[in-house]
Coordinates of C-alpha atoms in Angstrom, one line a residue:
M1 CA 26.7 -5.0 -19.7
F2 CA 24.8 -7.0 -17.0
S3 CA 21.0 -7.3 -16.9
T4 CA 20.8 -8.3 -13.2
C5 CA 22.6 -7.8 -9.9
S6 CA 23.2 -11.6 -9.7
Q7 CA 25.0 -11.5 -13.0
R8 CA 27.2 -8.7 -11.8
F9 CA 27.8 -10.6 -8.6
A10 CA 28.8 -13.8 -10.5
Y11 CA 31.1 -11.8 -12.8
G12 CA 32.8 -10.2 -9.8
L13 CA 33.5 -13.5 -8.1
A14 CA 34.8 -15.0 -11.3
L15 CA 37.1 -11.9 -11.9
F16 CA 38.4 -12.2 -8.3
A17 CA 39.1 -15.9 -8.8
L18 CA 40.9 -15.3 -12.2
L19 CA 43.1 -12.5 -10.9
S20 CA 43.9 -14.5 -7.7
S21 CA 45.0 -17.5 -9.8
Q22 CA 47.3 -15.2 -11.8
A23 CA 49.1 -14.0 -8.6
C24 CA 51.3 -17.1 -8.4
S25 CA 54.7 -15.8 -7.1
K26 CA 55.4 -15.1 -3.5
I27 CA 56.4 -11.7 -2.3
R28 CA 58.5 -10.3 0.6
L29 CA 56.4 -8.9 3.5
D30 CA 57.1 -5.3 4.2
G31 CA 55.8 -5.3 7.7
D32 CA 52.9 -2.9 7.0
L33 CA 50.2 -5.4 7.8
R34 CA 49.6 -5.8 11.5
T35 CA 46.8 -7.0 13.7
P36 CA 46.2 -5.9 17.3
S37 CA 47.2 -9.3 18.8
G38 CA 49.7 -10.3 16.1
M39 CA 47.2 -13.0 14.9
G40 CA 47.8 -14.9 11.7
S41 CA 50.5 -17.2 10.6
A42 CA 53.3 -16.0 8.3
E43 CA 51.6 -17.9 5.5
T44 CA 48.3 -16.1 6.0
L45 CA 50.1 -12.7 6.1
A46 CA 51.9 -13.6 2.9
D47 CA 48.6 -14.5 1.2
V48 CA 47.0 -11.2 2.2
E49 CA 50.0 -9.1 1.1
L50 CA 50.2 -11.0 -2.2
R51 CA 46.6 -10.4 -3.0
N52 CA 46.8 -6.7 -2.0
R53 CA 49.7 -6.1 -4.4
T54 CA 48.4 -8.1 -7.3
V55 CA 44.6 -8.7 -7.5
E56 CA 43.5 -5.5 -5.8
D57 CA 45.9 -3.3 -7.7
D58 CA 44.6 -4.6 -11.0
P59 CA 42.5 -2.0 -12.9
L60 CA 39.8 -4.6 -13.5
W61 CA 39.4 -5.0 -9.8
S62 CA 39.4 -1.3 -8.9
G63 CA 36.8 -0.6 -11.6
A64 CA 34.4 -3.4 -11.0
F65 CA 34.3 -3.4 -7.2
Q66 CA 33.2 0.1 -6.7
H67 CA 29.7 -0.6 -7.8
Q68 CA 28.5 -3.6 -5.8
L69 CA 29.5 -5.5 -2.7
F70 CA 30.8 -9.0 -3.4
V71 CA 29.9 -10.5 -0.1
R72 CA 26.4 -11.7 0.7
E73 CA 23.8 -9.8 2.5
L74 CA 22.1 -11.8 5.3
S75 CA 18.8 -11.2 3.6
Q76 CA 20.1 -13.2 0.6
V77 CA 21.1 -16.2 2.7
P78 CA 18.3 -18.8 2.8
A79 CA 17.4 -19.8 6.4
E80 CA 18.2 -23.5 5.6
E81 CA 21.8 -22.4 5.0
Y82 CA 22.3 -20.6 8.3
T83 CA 23.8 -23.7 10.0
L84 CA 26.3 -24.0 7.2
L85 CA 27.8 -20.7 8.4
G86 CA 28.6 -22.4 11.7
S87 CA 31.7 -24.0 10.0
Y88 CA 33.2 -20.5 10.0
L89 CA 32.8 -19.9 13.8
D90 CA 36.0 -19.2 15.6
N91 CA 36.0 -21.5 18.6
G92 CA 32.3 -20.9 19.0
A93 CA 32.4 -17.2 18.4
A94 CA 31.5 -14.8 15.5
Y95 CA 32.7 -11.3 14.9
V96 CA 30.4 -8.3 14.4
I97 CA 32.1 -5.3 12.9
V98 CA 30.0 -2.1 13.0
H99 CA 30.8 0.6 10.4
P100 CA 34.5 -0.4 9.7
A101 CA 36.9 2.5 8.9
F102 CA 34.2 5.0 10.1
Y103 CA 36.8 7.8 10.8
T104 CA 38.2 7.7 7.2
Y105 CA 35.0 7.3 5.2
F106 CA 32.5 9.2 7.3
H107 CA 33.9 11.3 10.1
D108 CA 36.7 12.9 8.2
W109 CA 36.0 12.1 4.6
Q110 CA 38.6 13.8 2.4
G111 CA 37.8 12.2 -0.9
E112 CA 40.1 10.2 -3.2
D113 CA 42.6 11.4 -5.7
P114 CA 42.2 9.4 -8.9
S115 CA 45.8 10.3 -9.8
S116 CA 47.2 8.8 -6.6
P117 CA 49.1 5.5 -6.8
L118 CA 47.5 4.6 -3.5
S119 CA 44.4 2.5 -4.0
N120 CA 41.9 3.9 -1.4
A121 CA 41.2 6.7 1.0
L122 CA 42.6 4.9 4.0
E123 CA 45.9 4.2 2.3
I124 CA 46.0 7.9 1.3
S125 CA 45.3 8.9 4.9
L126 CA 48.0 6.6 6.3
A127 CA 50.6 8.1 3.9
A128 CA 49.7 11.7 4.6
P129 CA 51.3 13.7 7.4
K130 CA 49.1 14.1 10.5
W131 CA 48.5 17.5 11.9
S132 CA 46.9 16.4 15.1
A133 CA 47.1 13.4 17.5
V134 CA 43.3 13.0 17.2
A135 CA 43.7 12.5 13.4
A136 CA 46.5 10.0 13.9
V137 CA 44.5 8.0 16.4
G138 CA 41.5 7.9 14.0
T139 CA 43.6 6.6 11.2
A140 CA 45.5 4.1 13.4
Q141 CA 42.2 2.7 14.6
D142 CA 40.9 2.3 11.1
K143 CA 44.2 0.5 10.1
A144 CA 44.0 -1.9 13.0
L145 CA 40.5 -2.9 12.0
R146 CA 41.4 -3.1 8.3
D147 CA 44.3 -5.5 9.1
F148 CA 42.0 -7.7 11.3
L149 CA 39.4 -8.0 8.5
E150 CA 42.0 -8.9 5.9
I151 CA 43.2 -11.7 8.0
A152 CA 39.9 -12.9 9.5
T153 CA 38.4 -13.1 6.1
T154 CA 41.4 -14.9 4.6
Q155 CA 41.2 -17.4 7.4
E156 CA 37.4 -17.6 6.8
R157 CA 36.2 -16.6 10.3
L158 CA 32.6 -15.7 10.5
V159 CA 32.3 -11.9 10.2
L160 CA 29.0 -10.1 10.3
L161 CA 29.4 -6.6 8.9
V162 CA 27.0 -3.9 10.0
L163 CA 27.1 -1.4 7.1
P164 CA 25.2 1.8 6.3
H165 CA 23.3 1.7 3.0
S166 CA 25.6 3.2 0.4
D167 CA 24.8 5.3 -2.6
D168 CA 26.4 6.1 -5.9
T169 CA 28.3 9.2 -4.6
P170 CA 32.1 9.2 -4.8
R171 CA 32.2 8.3 -1.1
G172 CA 29.7 5.5 -1.6
R173 CA 31.7 4.0 -4.4
A174 CA 34.9 4.4 -2.4
Y175 CA 33.5 2.7 0.6
R176 CA 32.2 -0.3 -1.4
R177 CA 35.6 -0.7 -2.9
F178 CA 37.2 -0.6 0.6
V179 CA 34.8 -3.2 1.9
N180 CA 35.4 -5.5 -1.0
E181 CA 39.2 -5.1 -0.6
V182 CA 39.2 -6.1 3.0
T183 CA 36.6 -8.9 2.8
N184 CA 38.1 -10.6 -0.3
A185 CA 34.8 -12.1 -1.6
S186 CA 35.0 -14.5 1.4
P187 CA 32.1 -16.9 2.0
S188 CA 32.5 -16.3 5.7
V189 CA 31.3 -12.7 5.5
V190 CA 27.6 -11.6 5.6
V191 CA 26.2 -8.1 5.7
V192 CA 23.4 -6.5 7.6
Y193 CA 22.4 -2.9 7.3
S194 CA 22.1 -0.2 9.9
R195 CA 19.6 2.6 9.8
S196 CA 22.1 5.3 8.9
P197 CA 25.9 6.0 8.9
D198 CA 25.5 7.8 12.2
E199 CA 23.7 5.0 14.0
G200 CA 24.6 1.4 14.5
E201 CA 21.0 0.3 15.2
L202 CA 19.4 -2.3 13.1
D203 CA 15.8 -1.9 12.1
A204 CA 13.4 -4.5 13.5
V205 CA 13.5 -6.7 10.4
E206 CA 17.3 -6.9 10.3
A207 CA 17.5 -7.4 14.1
R208 CA 15.1 -10.4 13.9
R209 CA 17.0 -11.8 11.0
L210 CA 20.3 -11.6 12.8
A211 CA 18.7 -13.2 15.9
R212 CA 17.4 -16.1 13.8
L213 CA 20.9 -16.7 12.5
W214 CA 22.4 -16.5 16.1
T215 CA 19.9 -19.1 17.3
A216 CA 20.6 -21.4 14.3
L217 CA 24.3 -21.2 15.2
D218 CA 23.5 -22.4 18.8
K219 CA 23.8 -18.9 20.2
P220 CA 27.5 -18.2 19.9
T221 CA 29.3 -15.3 21.5
L222 CA 29.3 -12.2 19.3
R223 CA 32.6 -10.3 19.5
I224 CA 31.9 -6.7 18.5
G225 CA 34.2 -4.1 17.1
G226 CA 34.1 -1.1 14.8
G227 CA 33.3 2.5 15.2
Y228 CA 32.5 4.1 17.5
V229 CA 32.5 2.5 20.9
G230 CA 29.8 4.1 23.0
R231 CA 28.1 5.3 19.9
C232 CA 27.3 3.1 16.9
I233 CA 28.5 0.0 18.7
A234 CA 26.2 0.8 21.6
G235 CA 23.4 1.4 19.2
F236 CA 23.9 -2.0 17.6
Q237 CA 23.8 -3.6 21.0
A238 CA 20.7 -1.8 22.1
S239 CA 18.8 -2.8 18.9
V240 CA 19.5 -6.6 19.5
S241 CA 19.5 -6.8 23.3
D242 CA 15.9 -7.9 23.5
L243 CA 16.6 -10.7 21.0
I244 CA 20.1 -11.8 21.8
D245 CA 21.4 -12.6 25.3
P246 CA 23.4 -9.5 26.3
S247 CA 25.9 -11.8 28.1
K248 CA 26.8 -13.1 24.6
L249 CA 27.7 -9.6 23.3
E250 CA 31.4 -8.8 23.9
V251 CA 33.0 -5.6 22.9
L252 CA 36.6 -6.0 21.8
S253 CA 38.8 -3.1 22.8
D254 CA 41.4 -4.1 20.2
L255 CA 38.9 -3.6 17.4
S256 CA 36.7 -0.8 18.7
A257 CA 37.5 2.8 17.7
I258 CA 37.0 5.8 20.0
S259 CA 35.4 8.8 18.5
P260 CA 37.7 11.9 18.1
D261 CA 34.8 13.8 19.7
D262 CA 35.5 11.8 22.9
L263 CA 39.2 12.6 22.9
G264 CA 41.2 15.8 23.2
D265 CA 44.6 16.1 21.5
D266 CA 46.5 15.5 24.7
A267 CA 44.5 12.3 25.5
A268 CA 44.9 11.1 21.9
R269 CA 48.6 11.6 22.0
R270 CA 48.9 9.3 25.0
L271 CA 47.2 6.5 22.9
L272 CA 49.9 6.4 20.3
R273 CA 53.1 4.4 20.3
P274 CA 56.3 6.0 18.9
D275 CA 55.7 4.2 15.6
G276 CA 52.2 5.7 15.2
S277 CA 50.3 2.5 16.1
L278 CA 47.6 2.4 18.7
D279 CA 48.5 1.4 22.3
V280 CA 45.6 -0.9 23.0
D281 CA 46.1 -1.0 26.8
R282 CA 45.9 2.7 27.0
A283 CA 42.9 2.8 24.6
T284 CA 41.1 0.3 26.7
T285 CA 41.7 2.4 29.8
A286 CA 40.4 5.5 28.0
M287 CA 37.2 3.6 27.1
F288 CA 36.7 2.7 30.8
E289 CA 37.5 6.2 32.0
R290 CA 35.0 7.8 29.6
G291 CA 32.2 5.2 30.4
L292 CA 32.1 4.1 26.7
T293 CA 31.8 0.4 27.3
G294 CA 29.4 -2.0 29.0
P295 CA 30.3 -4.8 31.4
N296 CA 31.4 -7.2 28.6
L297 CA 34.7 -5.7 27.5
A298 CA 37.3 -8.2 26.1
R299 CA 40.5 -8.4 24.3
L300 CA 41.0 -10.2 21.0
A301 CA 42.4 -13.7 21.5
R302 CA 45.1 -14.8 19.1
L303 CA 43.6 -16.6 16.1
S304 CA 45.2 -19.7 14.8
D305 CA 44.9 -21.0 11.3
A306 CA 42.7 -23.9 12.5
K307 CA 39.0 -23.1 12.1
S308 CA 36.4 -24.1 14.7
E309 CA 35.5 -27.8 14.6
R310 CA 31.9 -27.0 14.3

């Protein structure tokens, strides 16, 4: 149907815009969407929920967006456009998310049931009974990061996604769809690639490219999250530490997942609130106790709907 990747990309953006324009009636929030700091206005939350229940449940969306990412790779952004990305900074900071939803799509991949009314593996996992506290923590961490990405991309905050190269396996297609669903074809998202799903390190070319972007943006703070802290996140930090001032690399405990391999069931149980959500205070303490973080550990500040004045 399409002769080039650029044609598929243009088609995807046009399809997203068309379906979004058809989602014209407001809906009632069901309270499922939540971010670690409660960020996002009611209007932003309503926009996200509406899109999730209309655009992303449309068969055209679910079919088209398994095959290609509809956010730009940093390698596709001309250097002269780097400064334009500065308009998406959040009070002088950008977000770096390493391997989002790693637990669901890599650590404990269970596949997707085509007959399920739920649209992706994370939703299926959230709805399924949990047979261990470790599994519950893994899923809760993925959900917290999913909710953050939904809102940050809707508010057009600058998000740098560190993703593994994907393939055309069922998992690869499912992961592309998940990434498309949580990034919403946002112009504020750019992608760089890690060496492998098990490593957060960038190769030398990607690391230099990211460093050039960082410099063009006047060296903003990079707020880092994803999975796992002390593992892929540490790998990402190590791969850029000679090119980017380490004092500008902050790990956000709200958005950083602990590997199940670093938790026992008893420890995992202590990280869960009665409603099944993650207790970030206790998770932060667990990161410290296990020596999983560096000196720059921070908490996510509440995001307003006002973008940076840059």
